[in-house]
mmCIF file of C-alpha atoms in Angstrom:
data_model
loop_
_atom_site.group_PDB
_atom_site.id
_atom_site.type_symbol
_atom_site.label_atom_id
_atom_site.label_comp_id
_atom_site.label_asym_id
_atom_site.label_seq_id
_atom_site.Cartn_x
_atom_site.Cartn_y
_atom_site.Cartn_z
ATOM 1 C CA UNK R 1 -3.682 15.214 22.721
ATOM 2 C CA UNK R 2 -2.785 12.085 20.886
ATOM 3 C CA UNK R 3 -1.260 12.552 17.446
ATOM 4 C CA UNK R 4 -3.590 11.333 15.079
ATOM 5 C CA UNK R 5 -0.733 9.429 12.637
ATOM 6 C CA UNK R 6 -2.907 6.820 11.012
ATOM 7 C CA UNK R 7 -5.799 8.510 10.063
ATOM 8 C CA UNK R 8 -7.404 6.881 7.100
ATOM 9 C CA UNK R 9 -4.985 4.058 7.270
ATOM 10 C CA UNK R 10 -6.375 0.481 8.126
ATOM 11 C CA UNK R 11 -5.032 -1.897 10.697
ATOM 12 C CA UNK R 12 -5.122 -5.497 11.803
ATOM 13 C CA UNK R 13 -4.548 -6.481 15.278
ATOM 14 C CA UNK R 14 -4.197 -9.850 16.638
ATOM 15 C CA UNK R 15 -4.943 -11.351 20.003
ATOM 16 C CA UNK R 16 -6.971 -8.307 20.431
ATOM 17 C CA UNK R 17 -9.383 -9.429 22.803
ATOM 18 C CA UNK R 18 -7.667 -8.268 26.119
ATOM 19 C CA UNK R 19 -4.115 -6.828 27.652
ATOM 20 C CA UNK R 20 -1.313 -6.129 25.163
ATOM 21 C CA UNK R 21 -3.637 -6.491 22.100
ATOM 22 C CA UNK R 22 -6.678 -4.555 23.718
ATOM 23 C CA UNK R 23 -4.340 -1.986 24.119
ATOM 24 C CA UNK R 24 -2.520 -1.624 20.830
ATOM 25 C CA UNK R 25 -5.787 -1.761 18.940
ATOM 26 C CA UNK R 26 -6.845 0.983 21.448
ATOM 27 C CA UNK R 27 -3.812 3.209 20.741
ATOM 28 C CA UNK R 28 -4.541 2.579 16.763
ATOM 29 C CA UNK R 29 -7.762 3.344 16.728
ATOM 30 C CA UNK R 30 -7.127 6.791 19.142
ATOM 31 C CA UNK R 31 -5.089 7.891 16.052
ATOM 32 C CA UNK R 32 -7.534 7.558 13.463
ATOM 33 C CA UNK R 33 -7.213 3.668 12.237
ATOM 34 C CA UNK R 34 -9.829 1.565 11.591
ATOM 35 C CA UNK R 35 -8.777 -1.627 13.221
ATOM 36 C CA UNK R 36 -9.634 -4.888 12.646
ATOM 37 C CA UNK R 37 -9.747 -6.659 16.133
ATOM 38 C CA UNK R 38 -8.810 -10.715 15.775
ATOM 39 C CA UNK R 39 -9.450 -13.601 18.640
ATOM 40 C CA UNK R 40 -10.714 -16.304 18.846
ATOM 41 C CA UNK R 41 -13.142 -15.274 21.460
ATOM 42 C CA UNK R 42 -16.159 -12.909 20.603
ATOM 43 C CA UNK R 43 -16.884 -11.691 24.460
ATOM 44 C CA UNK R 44 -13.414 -10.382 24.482
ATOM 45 C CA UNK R 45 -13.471 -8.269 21.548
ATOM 46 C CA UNK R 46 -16.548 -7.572 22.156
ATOM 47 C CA UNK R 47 -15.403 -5.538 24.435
ATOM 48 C CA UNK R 48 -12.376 -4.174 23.068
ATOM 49 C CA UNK R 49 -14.867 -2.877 20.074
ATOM 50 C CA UNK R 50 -17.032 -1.439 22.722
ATOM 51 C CA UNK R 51 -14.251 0.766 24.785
ATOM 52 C CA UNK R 52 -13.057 1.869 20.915
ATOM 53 C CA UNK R 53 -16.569 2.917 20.088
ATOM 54 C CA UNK R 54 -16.834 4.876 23.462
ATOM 55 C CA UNK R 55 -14.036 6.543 22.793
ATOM 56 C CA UNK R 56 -14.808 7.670 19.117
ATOM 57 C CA UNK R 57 -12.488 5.279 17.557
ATOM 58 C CA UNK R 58 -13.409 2.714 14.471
ATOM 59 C CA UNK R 59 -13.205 -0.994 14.752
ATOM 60 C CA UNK R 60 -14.963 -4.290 13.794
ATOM 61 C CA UNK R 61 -14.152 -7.765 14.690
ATOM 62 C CA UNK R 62 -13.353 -11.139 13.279
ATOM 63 C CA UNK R 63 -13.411 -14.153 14.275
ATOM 64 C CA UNK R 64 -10.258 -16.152 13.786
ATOM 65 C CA UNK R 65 -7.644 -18.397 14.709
ATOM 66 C CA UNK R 66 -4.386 -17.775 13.794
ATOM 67 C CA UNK R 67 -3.088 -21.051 13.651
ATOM 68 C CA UNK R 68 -5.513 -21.966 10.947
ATOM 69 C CA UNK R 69 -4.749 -21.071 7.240
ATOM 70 C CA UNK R 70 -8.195 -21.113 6.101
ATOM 71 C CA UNK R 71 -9.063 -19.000 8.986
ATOM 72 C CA UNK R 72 -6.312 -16.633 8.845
ATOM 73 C CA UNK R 73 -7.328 -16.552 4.738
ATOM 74 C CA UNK R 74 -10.930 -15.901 5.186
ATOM 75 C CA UNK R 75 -9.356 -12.486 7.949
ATOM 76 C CA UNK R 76 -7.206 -11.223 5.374
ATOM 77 C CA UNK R 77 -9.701 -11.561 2.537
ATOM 78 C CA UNK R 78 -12.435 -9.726 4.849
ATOM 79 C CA UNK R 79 -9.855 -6.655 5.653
ATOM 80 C CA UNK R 80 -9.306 -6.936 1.856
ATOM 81 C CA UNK R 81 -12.743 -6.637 0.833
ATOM 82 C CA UNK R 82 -13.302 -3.965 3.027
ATOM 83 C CA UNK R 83 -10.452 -1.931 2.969
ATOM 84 C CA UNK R 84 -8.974 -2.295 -0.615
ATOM 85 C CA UNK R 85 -5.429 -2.297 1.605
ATOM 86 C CA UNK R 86 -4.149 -3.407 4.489
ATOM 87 C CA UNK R 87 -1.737 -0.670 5.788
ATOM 88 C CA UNK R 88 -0.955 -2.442 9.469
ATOM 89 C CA UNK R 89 -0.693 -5.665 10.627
ATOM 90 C CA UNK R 90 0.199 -6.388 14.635
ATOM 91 C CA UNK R 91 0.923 -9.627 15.426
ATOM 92 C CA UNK R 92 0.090 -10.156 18.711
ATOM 93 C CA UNK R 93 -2.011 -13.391 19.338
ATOM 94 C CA UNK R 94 0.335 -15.485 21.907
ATOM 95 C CA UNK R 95 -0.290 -18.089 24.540
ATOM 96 C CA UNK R 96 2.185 -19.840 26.853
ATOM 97 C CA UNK R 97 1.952 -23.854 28.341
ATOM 98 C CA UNK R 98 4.085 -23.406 31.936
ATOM 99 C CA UNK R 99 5.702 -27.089 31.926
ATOM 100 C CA UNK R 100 8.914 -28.279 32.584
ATOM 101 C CA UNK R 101 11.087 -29.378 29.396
ATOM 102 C CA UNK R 102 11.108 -33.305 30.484
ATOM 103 C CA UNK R 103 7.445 -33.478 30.398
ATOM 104 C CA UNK R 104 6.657 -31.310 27.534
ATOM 105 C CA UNK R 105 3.931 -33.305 25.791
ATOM 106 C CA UNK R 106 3.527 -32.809 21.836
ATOM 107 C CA UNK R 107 -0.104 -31.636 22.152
ATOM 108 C CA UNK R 108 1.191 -28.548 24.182
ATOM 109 C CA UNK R 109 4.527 -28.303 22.309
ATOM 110 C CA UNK R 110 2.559 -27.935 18.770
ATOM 111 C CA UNK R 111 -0.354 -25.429 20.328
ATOM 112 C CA UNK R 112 2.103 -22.843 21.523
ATOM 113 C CA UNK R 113 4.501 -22.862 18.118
ATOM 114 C CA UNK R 114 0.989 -22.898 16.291
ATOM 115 C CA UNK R 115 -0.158 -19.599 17.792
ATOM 116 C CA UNK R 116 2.900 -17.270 18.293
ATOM 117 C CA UNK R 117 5.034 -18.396 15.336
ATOM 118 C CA UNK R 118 2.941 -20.850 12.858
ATOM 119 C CA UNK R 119 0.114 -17.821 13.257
ATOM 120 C CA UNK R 120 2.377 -14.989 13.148
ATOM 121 C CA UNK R 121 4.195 -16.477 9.871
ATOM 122 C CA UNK R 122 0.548 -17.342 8.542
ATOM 123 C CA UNK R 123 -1.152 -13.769 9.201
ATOM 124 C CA UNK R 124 2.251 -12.111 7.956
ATOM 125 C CA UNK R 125 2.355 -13.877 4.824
ATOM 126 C CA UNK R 126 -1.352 -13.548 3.937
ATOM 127 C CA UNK R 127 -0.640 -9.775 4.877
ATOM 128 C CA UNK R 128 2.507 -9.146 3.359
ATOM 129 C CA UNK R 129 1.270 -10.397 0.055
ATOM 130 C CA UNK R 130 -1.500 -8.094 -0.006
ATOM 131 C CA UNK R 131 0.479 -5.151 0.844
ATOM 132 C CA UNK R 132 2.944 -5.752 -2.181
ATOM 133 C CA UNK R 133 0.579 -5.391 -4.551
ATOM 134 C CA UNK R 134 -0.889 -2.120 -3.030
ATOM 135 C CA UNK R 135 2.535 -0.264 -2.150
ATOM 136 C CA UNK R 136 3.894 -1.313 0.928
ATOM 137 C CA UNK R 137 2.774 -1.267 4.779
ATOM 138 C CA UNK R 138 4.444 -2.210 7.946
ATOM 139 C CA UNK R 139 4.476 -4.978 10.152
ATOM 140 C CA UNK R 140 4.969 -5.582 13.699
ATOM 141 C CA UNK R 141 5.180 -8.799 15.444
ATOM 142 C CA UNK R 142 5.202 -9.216 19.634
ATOM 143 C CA UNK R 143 7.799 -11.069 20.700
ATOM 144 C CA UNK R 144 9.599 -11.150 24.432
ATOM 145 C CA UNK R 145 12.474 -10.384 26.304
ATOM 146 C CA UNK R 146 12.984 -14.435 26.815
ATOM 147 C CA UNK R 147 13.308 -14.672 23.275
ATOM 148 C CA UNK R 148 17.447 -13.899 24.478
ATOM 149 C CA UNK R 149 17.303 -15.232 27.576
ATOM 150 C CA UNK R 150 14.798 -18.353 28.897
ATOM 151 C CA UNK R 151 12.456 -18.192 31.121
ATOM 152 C CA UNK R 152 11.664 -21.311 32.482
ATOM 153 C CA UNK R 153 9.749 -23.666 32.223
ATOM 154 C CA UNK R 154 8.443 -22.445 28.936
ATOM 155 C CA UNK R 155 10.357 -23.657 26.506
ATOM 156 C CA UNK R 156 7.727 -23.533 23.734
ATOM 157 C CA UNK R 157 6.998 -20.080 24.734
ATOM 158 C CA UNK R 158 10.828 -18.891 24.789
ATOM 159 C CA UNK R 159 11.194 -21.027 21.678
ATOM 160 C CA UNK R 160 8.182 -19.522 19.629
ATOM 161 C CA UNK R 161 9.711 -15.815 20.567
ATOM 162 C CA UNK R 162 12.796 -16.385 19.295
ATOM 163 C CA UNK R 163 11.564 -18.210 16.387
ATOM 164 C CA UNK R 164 10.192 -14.376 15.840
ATOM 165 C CA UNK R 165 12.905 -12.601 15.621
ATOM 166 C CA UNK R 166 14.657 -15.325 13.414
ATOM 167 C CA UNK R 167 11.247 -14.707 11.168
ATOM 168 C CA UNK R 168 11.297 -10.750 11.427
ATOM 169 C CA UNK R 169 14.898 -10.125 10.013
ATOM 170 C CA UNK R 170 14.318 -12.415 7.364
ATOM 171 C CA UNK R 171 11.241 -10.657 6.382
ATOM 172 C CA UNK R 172 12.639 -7.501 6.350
ATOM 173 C CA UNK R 173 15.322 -8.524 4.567
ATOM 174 C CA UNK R 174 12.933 -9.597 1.806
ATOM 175 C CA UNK R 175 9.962 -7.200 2.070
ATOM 176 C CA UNK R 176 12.544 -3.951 2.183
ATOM 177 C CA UNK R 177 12.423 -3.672 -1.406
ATOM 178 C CA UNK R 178 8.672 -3.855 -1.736
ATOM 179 C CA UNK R 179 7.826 -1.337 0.780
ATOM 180 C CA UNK R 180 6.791 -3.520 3.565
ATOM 181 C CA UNK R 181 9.019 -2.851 6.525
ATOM 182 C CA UNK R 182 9.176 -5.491 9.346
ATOM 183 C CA UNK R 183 9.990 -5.113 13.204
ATOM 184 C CA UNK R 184 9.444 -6.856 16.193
ATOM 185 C CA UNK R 185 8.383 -5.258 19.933
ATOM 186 C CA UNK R 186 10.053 -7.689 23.229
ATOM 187 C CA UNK R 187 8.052 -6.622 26.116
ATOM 188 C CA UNK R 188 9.362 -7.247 29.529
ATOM 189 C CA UNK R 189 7.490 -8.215 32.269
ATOM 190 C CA UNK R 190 3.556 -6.124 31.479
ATOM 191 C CA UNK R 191 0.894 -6.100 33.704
ATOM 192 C CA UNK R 192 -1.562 -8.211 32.105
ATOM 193 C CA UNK R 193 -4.001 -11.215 32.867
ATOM 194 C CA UNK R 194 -1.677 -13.430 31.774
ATOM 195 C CA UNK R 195 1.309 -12.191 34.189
ATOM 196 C CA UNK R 196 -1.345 -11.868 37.145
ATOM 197 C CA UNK R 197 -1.767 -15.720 36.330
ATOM 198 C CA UNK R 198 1.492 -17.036 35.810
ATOM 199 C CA UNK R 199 3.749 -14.895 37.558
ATOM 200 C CA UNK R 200 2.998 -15.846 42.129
ATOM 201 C CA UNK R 201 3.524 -12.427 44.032
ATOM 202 C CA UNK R 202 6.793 -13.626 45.626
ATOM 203 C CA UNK R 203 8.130 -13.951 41.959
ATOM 204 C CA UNK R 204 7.093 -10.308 41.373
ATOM 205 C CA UNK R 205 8.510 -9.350 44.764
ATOM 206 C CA UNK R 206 11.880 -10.510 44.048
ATOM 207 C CA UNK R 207 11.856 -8.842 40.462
ATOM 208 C CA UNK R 208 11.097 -5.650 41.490
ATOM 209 C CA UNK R 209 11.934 -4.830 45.021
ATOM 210 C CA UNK R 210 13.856 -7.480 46.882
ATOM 211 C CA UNK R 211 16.655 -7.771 44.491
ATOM 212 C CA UNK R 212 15.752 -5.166 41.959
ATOM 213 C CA UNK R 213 15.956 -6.615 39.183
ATOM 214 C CA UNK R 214 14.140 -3.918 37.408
ATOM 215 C CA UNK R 215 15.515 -0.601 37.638
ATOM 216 C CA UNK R 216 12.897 1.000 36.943
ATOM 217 C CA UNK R 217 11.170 -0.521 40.121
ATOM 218 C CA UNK R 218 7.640 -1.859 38.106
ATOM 219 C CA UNK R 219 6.137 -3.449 35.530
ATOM 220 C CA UNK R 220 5.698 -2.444 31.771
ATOM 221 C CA UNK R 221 2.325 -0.963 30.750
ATOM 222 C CA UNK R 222 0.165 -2.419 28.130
ATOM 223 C CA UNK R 223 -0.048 1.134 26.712
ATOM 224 C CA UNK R 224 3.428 1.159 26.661
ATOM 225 C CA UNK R 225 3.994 -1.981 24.425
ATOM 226 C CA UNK R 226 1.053 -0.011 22.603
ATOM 227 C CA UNK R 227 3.224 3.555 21.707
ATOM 228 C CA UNK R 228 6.431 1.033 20.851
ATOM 229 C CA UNK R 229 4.106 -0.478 18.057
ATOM 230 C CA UNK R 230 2.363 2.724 16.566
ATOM 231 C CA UNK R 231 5.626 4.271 16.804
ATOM 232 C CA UNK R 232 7.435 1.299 14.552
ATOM 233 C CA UNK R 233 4.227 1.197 12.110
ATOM 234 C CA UNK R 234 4.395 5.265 11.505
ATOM 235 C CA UNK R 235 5.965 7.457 9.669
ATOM 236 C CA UNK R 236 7.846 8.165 12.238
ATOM 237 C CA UNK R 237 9.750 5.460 11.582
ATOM 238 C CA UNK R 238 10.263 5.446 8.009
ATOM 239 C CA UNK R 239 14.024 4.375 7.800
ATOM 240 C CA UNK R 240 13.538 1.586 10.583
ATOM 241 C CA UNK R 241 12.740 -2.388 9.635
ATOM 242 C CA UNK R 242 14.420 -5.324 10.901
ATOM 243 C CA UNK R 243 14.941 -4.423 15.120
ATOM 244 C CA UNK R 244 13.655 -5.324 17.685
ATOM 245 C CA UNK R 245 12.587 -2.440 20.359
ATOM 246 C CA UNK R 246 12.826 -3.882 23.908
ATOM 247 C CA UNK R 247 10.454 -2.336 26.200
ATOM 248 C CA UNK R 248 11.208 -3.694 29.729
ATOM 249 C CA UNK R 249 11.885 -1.133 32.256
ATOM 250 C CA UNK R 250 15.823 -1.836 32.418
ATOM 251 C CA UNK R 251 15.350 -5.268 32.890
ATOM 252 C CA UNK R 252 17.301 -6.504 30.284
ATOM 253 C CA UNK R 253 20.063 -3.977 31.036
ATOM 254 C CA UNK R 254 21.098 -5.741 34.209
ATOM 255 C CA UNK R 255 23.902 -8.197 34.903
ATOM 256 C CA UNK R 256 22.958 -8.947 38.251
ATOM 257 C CA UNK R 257 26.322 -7.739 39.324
ATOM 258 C CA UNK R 258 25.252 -5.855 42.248
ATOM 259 C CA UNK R 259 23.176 -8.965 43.842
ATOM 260 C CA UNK R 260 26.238 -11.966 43.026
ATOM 261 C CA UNK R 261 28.789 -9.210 45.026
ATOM 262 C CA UNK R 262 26.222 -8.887 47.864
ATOM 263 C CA UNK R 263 26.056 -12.759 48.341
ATOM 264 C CA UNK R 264 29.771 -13.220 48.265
ATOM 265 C CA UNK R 265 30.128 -10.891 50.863
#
């Protein structure tokens, strides 16, 4: 039986529409939150609101893009009004342009930076001010194992990650004394849409099994990225602000040793 650590407490969720957000606002609401599910898209968390509901779980949806300020406003107003408090906020919203660094145009550059790190900063502010007046809360933003290490070509994406982490330390480093503690979750490579999309099966292939990359020999879970974030938002981790909790299946923990020794030989 799932532990049932935020019941009463209220929670926003971003990019909750489908795979890592669908999931965290899933794992939320299983433990009692009422979650506030964010997109831009109403079919999508439509749906999320509908597998909550089916499962006995509380939620209601809104409408917004992150990279707006008026939009992220009128969100954070609307938790406000209903809630009194905003005990949780996820920031998860993220989308990725796959282009090569020479032809990076400044359309593409500015909508990736405007919804992982212009929305995260804009939702966390809005947030964080709220929750100093009412005693504190926690904050988790999404960021990625290529925050460290590039992934190419995505240099807006790998850019906007490790903007992130830059953002998360800082914040933690201010918000500490109000209560507010700030972390950040790096998944490795999740089965999601998004991976299914951008990631071709020889890719995967290679990753996992032909040069095993991951020791662990498969992907992340969504619901795994999901138990990293209620873990840093609960109690359980009172004494905790300023990480970042990698959740990659080993990935990150190898050198490639093993595969540069087999080629020289």
């Amino acid at each position: 039986m799932t532990a049932r650590r935020f019941e009463g407490k209220n929670v926003i969720v971003t990019g909750a529409g489908q795979g890592i957000g669908r999931a965290i606002a899933n794992r939320f609401a299983s433990e009692g939150a009422d979650v506030m599910l964010i997109g831009r898209r109403p079919e999508p968390l439509a749906e999320t609101a509908a597998a909550i509901d089916a499962a006995g779980g509380n939620s209601w949806t809104e409408l917004t893009d992150v990279s707006r300020s008026d939009d992220v406003a009128r969100a954070v107003s609307a938790a406000k009004r209903r809630w009194g408090r905003i005990d949780v906020l996820v920031n998860n919203a993220g989308i990725a342009e796959e282009k090569p660094f020479l032809e990076i145009e400044d359309a593409g550059w500015d909508a990736v930076i405007g919804t992982n790190l212009r929305g995260a900063f804009l939702m966390a502010r809005a947030v964080a001010r709220e929750q100093a007046q009412t005693g504190g809360g926690s904050i988790v933003h999404i960021a990625s194992i290529d925050a460290s290490g590039g992934d190419g070509p995505y240099a807006s994406y790998n850019a906007s990650k490790a903007g992130l982490l830059g953002l998360s330390r800082t914040m933690a480093l201010e918000l500490g004394p109000l209560g507010i503690r700030v972390n950040c979750v790096s998944p490795g490579f999740t089965h999601t849409e998004m991976t299914e999309v951008g990631v071709p099966p020889g890719t995967m292939d290679y990753l996992l099994n032909r040069f095993e990359r991951v020791p662990m020999r498969r992907l992340v879970r969504p619901s795994e990225i999901a138990a990293a974030c209620a873990f840093l938002a609960s109690d359980d981790a009172s004494a905790i602000t300023g990480i970042d909790l990698t959740v990659d299946c080993g990935l990150t923990a190898n050198w490639y040793i093993l595969e540069t020794l087999s080629e020289v030989e």
